Short mmCIF file of C-alpha atoms in Angstrom, two decimals:
data_model
loop_
_atom_site.label_atom_id
_atom_site.label_comp_id
_atom_site.label_asym_id
_atom_site.label_seq_id
_atom_site.Cartn_x
_atom_site.Cartn_y
_atom_site.Cartn_z
CA UNK O 1 -2.95 4.62 -4.00
CA UNK O 2 -0.31 3.20 -1.91
CA UNK O 3 -0.93 4.80 1.23
CA UNK O 4 -4.50 3.75 1.07
CA UNK O 5 -3.78 0.05 0.41
CA UNK O 6 -1.14 -0.14 3.23
CA UNK O 7 -3.69 1.62 5.60
CA UNK O 8 -6.29 -0.90 4.65
CA UNK O 9 -4.13 -3.88 4.92
CA UNK O 10 -2.99 -2.86 8.20
CA UNK O 11 -6.40 -2.43 9.58
CA UNK O 12 -8.20 -5.18 7.88
CA UNK O 13 -5.37 -7.63 6.93
CA UNK O 14 -6.25 -7.85 3.24
CA UNK O 15 -7.23 -6.17 0.15
CA UNK O 16 -8.93 -7.49 -2.77
CA UNK O 17 -6.86 -7.79 -5.99
CA UNK O 18 -8.49 -8.49 -9.32
CA UNK O 19 -5.79 -10.04 -11.62
CA UNK O 20 -8.32 -10.33 -14.60
CA UNK O 21 -8.83 -6.47 -15.04
CA UNK O 22 -6.50 -4.42 -16.82
CA UNK O 23 -6.94 -0.48 -16.87
CA UNK O 24 -5.57 1.69 -19.99
CA UNK O 25 -5.31 5.12 -18.50
CA UNK O 26 -3.43 8.16 -19.38
CA UNK O 27 -2.48 9.10 -15.66
CA UNK O 28 1.02 10.19 -16.63
CA UNK O 29 -0.24 12.69 -19.48
CA UNK O 30 -3.76 13.56 -19.03
CA UNK O 31 -4.62 17.19 -18.16
CA UNK O 32 -5.64 18.54 -14.59
CA UNK O 33 -5.58 16.64 -11.08
CA UNK O 34 -2.29 15.70 -9.73
CA UNK O 35 -0.57 15.28 -13.32
CA UNK O 36 -0.57 19.24 -13.53
CA UNK O 37 1.86 19.55 -10.42
CA UNK O 38 3.63 16.31 -11.07
CA UNK O 39 7.39 16.32 -11.64
CA UNK O 40 10.46 14.33 -10.78
CA UNK O 41 11.09 16.34 -7.44
CA UNK O 42 7.61 16.07 -6.40
CA UNK O 43 7.48 12.43 -7.12
CA UNK O 44 10.69 11.77 -5.04
CA UNK O 45 9.18 14.04 -2.11
CA UNK O 46 6.10 11.69 -2.10
CA UNK O 47 8.09 8.50 -2.30
CA UNK O 48 10.13 9.77 0.61
CA UNK O 49 7.06 10.26 2.79
CA UNK O 50 5.69 6.77 1.83
CA UNK O 51 8.92 5.09 2.63
CA UNK O 52 8.92 6.90 6.11
CA UNK O 53 5.46 5.92 6.68
CA UNK O 54 5.53 2.27 5.66
CA UNK O 55 9.36 1.31 5.51
CA UNK O 56 8.88 -2.31 5.58
CA UNK O 57 6.28 -2.20 2.83
CA UNK O 58 7.43 0.25 0.18
CA UNK O 59 10.62 0.11 -1.56
CA UNK O 60 12.11 1.87 -4.67
CA UNK O 61 11.31 0.46 -7.87
CA UNK O 62 14.44 -1.01 -9.39
CA UNK O 63 14.25 0.25 -12.97
CA UNK O 64 11.51 2.93 -12.68
CA UNK O 65 13.11 6.07 -11.07
CA UNK O 66 9.92 7.74 -9.61
CA UNK O 67 8.07 4.91 -8.96
CA UNK O 68 7.70 2.52 -5.90
CA UNK O 69 6.90 -1.28 -5.27
CA UNK O 70 4.53 -2.58 -2.58
CA UNK O 71 5.47 -5.72 -0.87
CA UNK O 72 3.49 -6.35 2.48
CA UNK O 73 5.05 -9.28 4.45
CA UNK O 74 2.38 -11.92 5.43
CA UNK O 75 1.99 -11.93 9.25
CA UNK O 76 4.31 -8.54 9.56
CA UNK O 77 3.17 -5.19 10.71
CA UNK O 78 4.67 -2.80 8.07
CA UNK O 79 4.28 0.45 10.17
CA UNK O 80 6.45 1.31 12.87
CA UNK O 81 3.76 2.90 14.64
CA UNK O 82 1.52 0.14 14.56
CA UNK O 83 0.59 -1.30 17.93
CA UNK O 84 0.26 -4.91 18.66
CA UNK O 85 -3.18 -6.29 18.92
CA UNK O 86 -4.60 -8.19 21.68
CA UNK O 87 -6.85 -10.16 19.16
CA UNK O 88 -6.16 -11.89 15.87
CA UNK O 89 -8.80 -11.48 13.11
CA UNK O 90 -9.74 -14.87 11.40
CA UNK O 91 -11.31 -14.77 8.11
CA UNK O 92 -14.18 -17.29 8.07
CA UNK O 93 -16.07 -18.70 5.13
CA UNK O 94 -18.25 -16.16 3.73
CA UNK O 95 -15.94 -13.39 4.19
CA UNK O 96 -16.87 -12.31 7.70
CA UNK O 97 -14.08 -11.69 10.25
CA UNK O 98 -14.21 -12.90 13.69
CA UNK O 99 -11.87 -11.60 16.66
CA UNK O 100 -9.88 -14.37 18.30
CA UNK O 101 -7.90 -14.05 21.64
CA UNK O 102 -4.42 -15.07 21.60
#
């Protein structure tokens, strides 16, 4: 979910990505859930919402009409509503975060 991922990156500064895991799912054609209401106009409406909420992170996919790409710029806030923080979070060895004053 793009919105969840962007929200998590904005709040925590990172997400965990597993490049060695591949899922083979039928999320375009399985019955029920969001698939039952998914169509081109609904997809375009949702893409527009994502692009308005995350204008610097979400862009249209160059070859797939009803899909987007997520490219979070390192060190940049992607949301126009994001406020600059008075502290910078530094990831320490062991995965713990420490607030560091600017």
